[in-house]
Coordinates of C-alpha atoms in Angstrom, one line a residue:
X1 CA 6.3 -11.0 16.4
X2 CA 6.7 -13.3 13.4
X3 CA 8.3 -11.5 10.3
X4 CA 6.3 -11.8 7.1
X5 CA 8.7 -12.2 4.2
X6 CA 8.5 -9.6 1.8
X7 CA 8.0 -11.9 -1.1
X8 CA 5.1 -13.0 1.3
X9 CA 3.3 -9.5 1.3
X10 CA 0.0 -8.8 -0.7
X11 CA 0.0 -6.7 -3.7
X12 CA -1.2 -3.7 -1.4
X13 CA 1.1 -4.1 1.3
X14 CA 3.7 -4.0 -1.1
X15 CA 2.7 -0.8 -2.8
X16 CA 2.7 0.6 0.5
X17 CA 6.2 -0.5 1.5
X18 CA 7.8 0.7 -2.0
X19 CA 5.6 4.0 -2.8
X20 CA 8.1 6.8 -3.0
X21 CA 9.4 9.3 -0.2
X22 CA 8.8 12.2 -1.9
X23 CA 5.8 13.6 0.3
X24 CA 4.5 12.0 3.6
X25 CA 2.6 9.3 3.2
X26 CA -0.8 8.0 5.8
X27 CA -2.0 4.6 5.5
X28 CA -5.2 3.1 7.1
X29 CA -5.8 -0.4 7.9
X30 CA -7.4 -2.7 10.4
X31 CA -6.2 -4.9 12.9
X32 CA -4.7 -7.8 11.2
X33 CA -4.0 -5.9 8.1
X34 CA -0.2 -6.0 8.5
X35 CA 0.1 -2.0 9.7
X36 CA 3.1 -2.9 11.6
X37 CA 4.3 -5.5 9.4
X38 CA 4.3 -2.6 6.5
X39 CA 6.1 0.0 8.2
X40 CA 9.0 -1.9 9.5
X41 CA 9.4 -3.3 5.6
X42 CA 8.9 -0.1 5.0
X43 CA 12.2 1.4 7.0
X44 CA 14.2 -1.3 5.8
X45 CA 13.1 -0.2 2.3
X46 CA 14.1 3.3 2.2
X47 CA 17.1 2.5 4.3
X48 CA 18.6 0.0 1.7
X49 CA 17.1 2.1 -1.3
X50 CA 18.3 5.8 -0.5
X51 CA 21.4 4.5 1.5
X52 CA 20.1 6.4 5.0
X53 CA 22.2 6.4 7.8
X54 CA 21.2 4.3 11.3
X55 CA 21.4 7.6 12.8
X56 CA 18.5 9.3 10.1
X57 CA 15.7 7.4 11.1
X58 CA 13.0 6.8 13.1
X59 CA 10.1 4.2 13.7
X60 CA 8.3 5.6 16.3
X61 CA 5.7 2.8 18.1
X62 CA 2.6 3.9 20.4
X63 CA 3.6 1.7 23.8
X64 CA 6.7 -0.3 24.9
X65 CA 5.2 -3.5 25.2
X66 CA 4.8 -2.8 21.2
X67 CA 8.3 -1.9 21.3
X68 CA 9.1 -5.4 22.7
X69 CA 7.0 -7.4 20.5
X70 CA 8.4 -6.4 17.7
X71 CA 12.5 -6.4 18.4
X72 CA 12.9 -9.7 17.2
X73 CA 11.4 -8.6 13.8
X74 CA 13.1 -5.6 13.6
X75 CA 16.2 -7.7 14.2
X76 CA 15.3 -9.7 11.1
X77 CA 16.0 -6.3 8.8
X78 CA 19.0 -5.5 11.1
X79 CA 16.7 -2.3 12.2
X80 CA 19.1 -1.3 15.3
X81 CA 16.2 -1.1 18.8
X82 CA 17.6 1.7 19.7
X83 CA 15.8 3.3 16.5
X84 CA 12.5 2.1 17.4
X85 CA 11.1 3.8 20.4
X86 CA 7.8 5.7 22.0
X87 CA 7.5 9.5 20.7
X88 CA 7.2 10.1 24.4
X89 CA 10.9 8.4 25.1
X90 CA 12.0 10.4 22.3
X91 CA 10.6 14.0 23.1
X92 CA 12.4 12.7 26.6
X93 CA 15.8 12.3 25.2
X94 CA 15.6 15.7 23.3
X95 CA 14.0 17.2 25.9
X96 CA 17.1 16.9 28.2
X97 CA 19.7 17.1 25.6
X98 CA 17.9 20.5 24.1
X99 CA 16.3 22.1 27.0
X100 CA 17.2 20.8 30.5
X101 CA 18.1 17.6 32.4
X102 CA 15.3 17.8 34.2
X103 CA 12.1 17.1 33.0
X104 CA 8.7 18.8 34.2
X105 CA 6.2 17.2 36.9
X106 CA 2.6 17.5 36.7
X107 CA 1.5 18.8 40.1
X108 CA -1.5 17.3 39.7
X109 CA -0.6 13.7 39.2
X110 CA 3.5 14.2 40.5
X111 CA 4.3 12.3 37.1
X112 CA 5.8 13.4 33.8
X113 CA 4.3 15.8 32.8
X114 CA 4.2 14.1 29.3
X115 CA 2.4 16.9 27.5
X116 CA 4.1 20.0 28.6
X117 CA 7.5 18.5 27.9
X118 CA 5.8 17.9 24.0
X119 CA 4.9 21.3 23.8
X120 CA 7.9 23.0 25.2
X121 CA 10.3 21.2 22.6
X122 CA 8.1 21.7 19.5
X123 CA 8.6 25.4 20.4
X124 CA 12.2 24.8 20.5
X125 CA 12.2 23.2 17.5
X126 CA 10.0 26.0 15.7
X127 CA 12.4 28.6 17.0
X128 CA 15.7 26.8 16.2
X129 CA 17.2 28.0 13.1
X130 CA 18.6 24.6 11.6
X131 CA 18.5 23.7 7.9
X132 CA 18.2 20.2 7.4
X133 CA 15.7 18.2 9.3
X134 CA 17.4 15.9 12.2
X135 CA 16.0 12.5 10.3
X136 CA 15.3 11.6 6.4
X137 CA 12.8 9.4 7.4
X138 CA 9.7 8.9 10.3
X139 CA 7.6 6.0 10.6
X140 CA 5.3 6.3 13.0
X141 CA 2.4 3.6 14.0
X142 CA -0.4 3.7 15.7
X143 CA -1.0 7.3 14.8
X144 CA -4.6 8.3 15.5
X145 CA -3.6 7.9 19.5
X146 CA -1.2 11.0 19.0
X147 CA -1.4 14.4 19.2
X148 CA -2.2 17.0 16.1
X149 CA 0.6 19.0 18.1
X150 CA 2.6 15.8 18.1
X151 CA 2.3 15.2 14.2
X152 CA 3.4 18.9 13.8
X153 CA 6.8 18.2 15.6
X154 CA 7.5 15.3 14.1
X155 CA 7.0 17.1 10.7
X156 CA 10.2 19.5 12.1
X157 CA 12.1 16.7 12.7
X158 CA 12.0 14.4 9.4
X159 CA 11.9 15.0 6.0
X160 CA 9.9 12.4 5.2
X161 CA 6.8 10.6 7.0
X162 CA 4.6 7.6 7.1
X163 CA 2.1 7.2 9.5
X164 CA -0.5 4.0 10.1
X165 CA -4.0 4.8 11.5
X166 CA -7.1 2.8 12.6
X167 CA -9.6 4.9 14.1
X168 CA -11.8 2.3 15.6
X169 CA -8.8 1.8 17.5
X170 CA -8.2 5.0 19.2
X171 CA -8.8 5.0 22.5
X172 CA -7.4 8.8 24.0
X173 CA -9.3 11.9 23.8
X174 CA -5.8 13.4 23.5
X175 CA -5.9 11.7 19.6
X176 CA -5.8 13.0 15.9
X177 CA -8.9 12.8 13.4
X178 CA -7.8 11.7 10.2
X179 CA -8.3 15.6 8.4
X180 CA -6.2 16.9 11.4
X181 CA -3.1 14.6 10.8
X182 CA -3.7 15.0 7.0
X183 CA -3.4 18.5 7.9
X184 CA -0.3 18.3 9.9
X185 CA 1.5 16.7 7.1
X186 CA 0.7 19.1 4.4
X187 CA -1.9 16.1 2.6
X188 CA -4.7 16.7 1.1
X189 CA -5.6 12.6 1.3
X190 CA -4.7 9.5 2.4
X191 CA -2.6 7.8 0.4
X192 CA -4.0 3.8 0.2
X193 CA -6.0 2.0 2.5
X194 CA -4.9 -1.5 3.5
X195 CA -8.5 -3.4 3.5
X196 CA -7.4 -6.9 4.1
X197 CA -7.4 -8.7 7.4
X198 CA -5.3 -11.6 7.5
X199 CA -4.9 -12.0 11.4
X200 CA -8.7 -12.8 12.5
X201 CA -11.0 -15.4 12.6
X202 CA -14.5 -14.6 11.1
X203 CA -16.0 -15.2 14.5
X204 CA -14.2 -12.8 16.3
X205 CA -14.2 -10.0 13.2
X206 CA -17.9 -10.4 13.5
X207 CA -17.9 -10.3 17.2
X208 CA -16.0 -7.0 17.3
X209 CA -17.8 -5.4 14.6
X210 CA -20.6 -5.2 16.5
X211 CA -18.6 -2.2 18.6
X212 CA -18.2 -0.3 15.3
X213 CA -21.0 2.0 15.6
X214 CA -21.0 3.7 11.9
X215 CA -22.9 0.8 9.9
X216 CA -20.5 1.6 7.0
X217 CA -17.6 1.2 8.7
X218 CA -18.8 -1.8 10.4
X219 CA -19.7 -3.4 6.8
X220 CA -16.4 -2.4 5.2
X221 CA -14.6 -4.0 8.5
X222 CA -16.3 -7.3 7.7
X223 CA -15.2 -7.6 4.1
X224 CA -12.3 -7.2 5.0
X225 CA -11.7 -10.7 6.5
X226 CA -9.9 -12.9 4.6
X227 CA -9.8 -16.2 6.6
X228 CA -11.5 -18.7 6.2
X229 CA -13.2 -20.9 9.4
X230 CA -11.9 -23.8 10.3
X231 CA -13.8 -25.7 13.0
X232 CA -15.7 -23.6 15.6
X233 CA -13.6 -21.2 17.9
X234 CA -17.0 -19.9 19.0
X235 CA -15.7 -16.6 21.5
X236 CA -17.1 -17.1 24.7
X237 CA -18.5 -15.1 27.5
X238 CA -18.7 -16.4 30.7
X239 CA -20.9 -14.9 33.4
X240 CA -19.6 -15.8 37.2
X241 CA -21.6 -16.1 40.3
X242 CA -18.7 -14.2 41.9
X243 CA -15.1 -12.8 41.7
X244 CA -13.7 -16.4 42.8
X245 CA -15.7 -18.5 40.2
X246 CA -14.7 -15.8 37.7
X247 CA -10.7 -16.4 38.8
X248 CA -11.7 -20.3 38.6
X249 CA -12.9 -20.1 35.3
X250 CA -9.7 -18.1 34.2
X251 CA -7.1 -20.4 35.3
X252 CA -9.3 -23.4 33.8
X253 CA -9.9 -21.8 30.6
X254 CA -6.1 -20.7 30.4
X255 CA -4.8 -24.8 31.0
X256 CA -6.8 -25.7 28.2
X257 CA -5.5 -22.8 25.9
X258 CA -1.7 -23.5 27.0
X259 CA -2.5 -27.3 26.7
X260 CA -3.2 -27.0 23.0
X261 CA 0.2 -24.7 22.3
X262 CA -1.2 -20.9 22.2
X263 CA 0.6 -17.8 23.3
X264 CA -2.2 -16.5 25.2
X265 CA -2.8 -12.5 26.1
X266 CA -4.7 -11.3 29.3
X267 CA -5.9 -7.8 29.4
X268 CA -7.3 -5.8 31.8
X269 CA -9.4 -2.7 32.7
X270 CA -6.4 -1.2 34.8
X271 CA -3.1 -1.9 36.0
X272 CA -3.9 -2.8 39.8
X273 CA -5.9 -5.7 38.3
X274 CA -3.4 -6.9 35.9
X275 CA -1.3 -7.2 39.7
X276 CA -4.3 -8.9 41.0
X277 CA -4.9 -10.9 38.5
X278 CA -1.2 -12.0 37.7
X279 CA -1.5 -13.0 41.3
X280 CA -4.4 -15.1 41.2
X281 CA -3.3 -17.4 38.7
X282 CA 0.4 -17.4 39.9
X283 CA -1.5 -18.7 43.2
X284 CA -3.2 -21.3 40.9
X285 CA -0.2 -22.6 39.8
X286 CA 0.7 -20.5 36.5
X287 CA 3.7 -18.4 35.7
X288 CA 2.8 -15.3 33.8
X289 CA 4.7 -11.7 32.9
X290 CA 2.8 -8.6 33.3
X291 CA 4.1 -5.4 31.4
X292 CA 6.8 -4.9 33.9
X293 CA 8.8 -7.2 32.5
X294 CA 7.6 -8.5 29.0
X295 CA 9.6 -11.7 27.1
X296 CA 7.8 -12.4 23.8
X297 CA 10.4 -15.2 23.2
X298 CA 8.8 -17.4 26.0
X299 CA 5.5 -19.2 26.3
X300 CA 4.3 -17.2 29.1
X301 CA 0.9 -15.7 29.1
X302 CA 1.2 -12.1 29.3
X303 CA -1.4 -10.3 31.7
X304 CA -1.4 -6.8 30.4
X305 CA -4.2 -3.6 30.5
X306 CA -5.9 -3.0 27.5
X307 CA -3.5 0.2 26.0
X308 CA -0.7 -1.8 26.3
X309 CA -2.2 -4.6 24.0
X310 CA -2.2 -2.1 21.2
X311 CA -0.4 -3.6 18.3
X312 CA 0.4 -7.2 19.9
X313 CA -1.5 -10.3 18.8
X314 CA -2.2 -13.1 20.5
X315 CA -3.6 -16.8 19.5
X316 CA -6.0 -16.1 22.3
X317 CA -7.4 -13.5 24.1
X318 CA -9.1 -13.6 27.9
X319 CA -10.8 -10.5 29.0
X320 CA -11.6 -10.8 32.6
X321 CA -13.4 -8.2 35.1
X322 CA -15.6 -7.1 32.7
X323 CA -17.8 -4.9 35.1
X324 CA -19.4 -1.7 35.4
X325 CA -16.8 -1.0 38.3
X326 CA -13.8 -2.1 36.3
X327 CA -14.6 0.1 33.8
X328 CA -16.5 3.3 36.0
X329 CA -14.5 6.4 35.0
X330 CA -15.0 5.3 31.3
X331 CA -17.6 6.8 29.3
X332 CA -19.1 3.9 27.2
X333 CA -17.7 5.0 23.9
X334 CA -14.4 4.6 25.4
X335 CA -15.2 1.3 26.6
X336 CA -16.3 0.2 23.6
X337 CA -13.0 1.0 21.8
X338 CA -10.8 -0.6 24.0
X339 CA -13.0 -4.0 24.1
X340 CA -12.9 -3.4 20.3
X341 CA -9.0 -3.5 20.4
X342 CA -9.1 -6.0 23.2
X343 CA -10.9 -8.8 20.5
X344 CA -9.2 -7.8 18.1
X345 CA -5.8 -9.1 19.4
X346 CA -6.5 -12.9 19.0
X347 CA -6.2 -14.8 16.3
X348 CA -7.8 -17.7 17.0
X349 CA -10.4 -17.4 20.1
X350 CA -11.7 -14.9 22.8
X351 CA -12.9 -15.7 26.5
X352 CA -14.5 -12.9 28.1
X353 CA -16.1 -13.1 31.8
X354 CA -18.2 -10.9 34.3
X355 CA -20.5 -11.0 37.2
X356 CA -23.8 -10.7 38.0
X357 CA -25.5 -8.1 38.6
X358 CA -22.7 -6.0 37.7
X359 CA -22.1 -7.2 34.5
X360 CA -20.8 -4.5 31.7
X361 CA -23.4 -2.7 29.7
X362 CA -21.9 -2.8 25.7
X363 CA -21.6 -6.9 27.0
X364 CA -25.7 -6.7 25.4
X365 CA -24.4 -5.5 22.1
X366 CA -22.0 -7.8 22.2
X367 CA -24.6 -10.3 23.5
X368 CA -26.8 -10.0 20.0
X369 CA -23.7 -11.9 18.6
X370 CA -25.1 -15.2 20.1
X371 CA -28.3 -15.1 17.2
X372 CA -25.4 -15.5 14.4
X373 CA -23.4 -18.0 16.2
X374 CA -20.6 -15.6 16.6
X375 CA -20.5 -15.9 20.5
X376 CA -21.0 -18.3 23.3
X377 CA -22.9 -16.9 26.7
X378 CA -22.4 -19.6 29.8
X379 CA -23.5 -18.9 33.0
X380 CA -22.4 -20.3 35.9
X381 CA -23.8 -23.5 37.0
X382 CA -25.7 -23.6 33.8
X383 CA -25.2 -26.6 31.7
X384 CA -23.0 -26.1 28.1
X385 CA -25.2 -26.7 24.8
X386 CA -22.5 -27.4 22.1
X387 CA -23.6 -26.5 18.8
X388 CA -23.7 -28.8 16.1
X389 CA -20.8 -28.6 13.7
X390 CA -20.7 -27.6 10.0
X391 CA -21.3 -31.8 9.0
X392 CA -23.9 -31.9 12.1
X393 CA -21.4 -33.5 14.0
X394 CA -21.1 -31.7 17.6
X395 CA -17.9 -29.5 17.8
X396 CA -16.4 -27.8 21.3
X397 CA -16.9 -24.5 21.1
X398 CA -13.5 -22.8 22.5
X399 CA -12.3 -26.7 23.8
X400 CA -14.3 -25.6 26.7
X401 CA -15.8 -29.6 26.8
X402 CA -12.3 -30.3 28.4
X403 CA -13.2 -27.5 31.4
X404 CA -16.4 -29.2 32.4

């Protein structure tokens, strides 16, 4: 993750990192809007300004491929890793430090039983008679993909909180509304709302606005881009005769991306495709990390599911195996958030791909895209039409000329 400088932040991020501790604090923004980039200025900040020890704080991060992305810009504030963390890893550690070394399987699924063990230690915490709180400060990101019962035990735990939220990015029913985590801090409002984007291109803030069903939000979300277009990075979606021409198309489009220098992010519906997939290309010649084992210091494209994305960015983004069986224990408003996030990773350019006949159903929404110019459909064997550039000179949509 590359550091903004604080100098370098915007009036409102700025506000946001230096507004006082003195009640908890929620902040809502988009992707690209420098959530992330905020709170971690933001822990340094209250660090430095009300001299709290390493051992009083918290930034709390939604998934550990966050966690990773982010170490080297945590390192940049001297923010120790070892305070930045899941709340799950967290309620973990206390869990067997407060209530017993072993933690609790669901029978169901013979996994953590993630929820019980977050619900057995908020009532340990509401029954424990301690004065102080165990941390003066909490960030937490990603926020509306937690609990209301989580927001409450973090509230036991820290004197002071800040949260991020996004709700077009929530993607668990297990998730907070906006009133309910207001409500578990003791707010009456939010406290600022971070409204530029600075990471996405036009084309693909159009592109994923088309997911946002509330035509209010959806116009605010577009105002909010503040990049201008250079060229045309027109996103693409590619429909393949069949799983292999799909797989051929990947490894092609991924060359070209590599070629011109981009850290490139694959996400997929589930985790036995990302194995699948990392497997395909690595048979095609390509070294790639899954979420296994994630190096954001290296070039390597990482092939990731679509939670795990949460929070990373990407120059560009390939969405693969977008079909109605990838996707068929997913009700479409589901599916529609996580393609939302899934866009809204890149920076630069999206790739998406499918098959006939089984191609995804919210691809059509995204399809009506292609009338402003904000997306490319191919099929296979069909001949590319590049569209004529801003001077009327013809431009390469995606560099996909180089593919053909």
């Amino acid at each position: 993750m590359e550091l903004i400088p604080r100098a370098d932040l915007t009036v409102e991020q700025l506000r946001a990192v230096e507004l006082s501790p003195d009640e908890h604090r929620v902040f809502l923004g988009g992707p690209g809007s420098g959530k992330t980039q905020v709170l971690l200025h933001r822990a340094a900040y209250l660090r430095d300004t009300y001299n709290v020890p390493t051992e009083k704080f918290r930034i709390f991060v939604f998934t550990r491929a966050l966690k990773d992305y982010i170490r080297s810009a945590s390192r940049l504030l001297d923010l120790p890793e070892k305070n930045i963390s899941t709340l799950d890893a967290w309620c973990h550690e206390q869990y067997r430090r407060w209530i017993s070394r072993t933690l609790p399987r669901n029978p169901d699924t013979d996994n953590t039983h993630f929820s019980r063990i977050r619900t057995e230690l908020l009532q340990h915490l509401k029954s424990r008679l301690f004065g102080e709180p165990i941390y003066d400060f909490v960030m937490v990101d990603e926020g509306q993909d937690l609990s209301a019962e989580a927001f409450e035990l973090i509230s036991l735990v820290a004197e002071h909180v800040t949260v991020c939220v996004d709700h077009k990015q929530q993607i668990y029913e297990v998730g907070s509304s906006e009133d309910e985590i207001l409500d578990r801090l003791g707010l009456r409002r939010r406290n600022l709302s971070l409204l530029s984007t600075f990471r996405c291109s036009p084309y693909i803030v159009d592109l994923a606005s088309r997911l946002v069903e509330d035509p209010v939000q959806r116009e605010e979300f577009i105002r909010q881009c503040r990049i201008s277009q250079n060229g045309r990075e027109t996103p693409l979606l590619y429909i393949a005769k069949d799983l292999e021409d799909e797989m051929d198309r990947l490894a092609e489009v991924l060359r070209t991306r590599l070629g011109m220098g981009e850290r490139v992010g694959i996400l997929t519906p589930r985790t036995r495709q990302m194995l699948g997939i990392a497997k395909g290309l690595s048979d095609r010649g390509f070294e790639v990390e899954t979420k296994k084992v994630l190096d954001f210091t290296s070039s390597r494209p990482k092939v990731i599911p679509y939670p795990s994305a949460k929070g990373l960015t990407f120059d560009s983004v390939l969405m693969p195996r977008l079909t109605d069986k990838s996707f068929e224990k997913e009700d479409e408003e589901r599916i529609e958030r996580l393609l939302f996030v899934g866009i809204t990773r890149a920076m630069k350019w999206v790739y998406m791909s499918s098959t006939d006949p089984h191609s995804l159903a919210p691809l059509d929404t995204l399809g009506e895209a292609e009338d402003a110019g904000s997306l490319e459909i191919q099929k296979a064997g069909q001949e590319l039409l590049v569209p004529p550039g801003p001077a009327g000179e013809a431009v390469d949509p995606g560099g996909l000329l180089d593919l053909l």
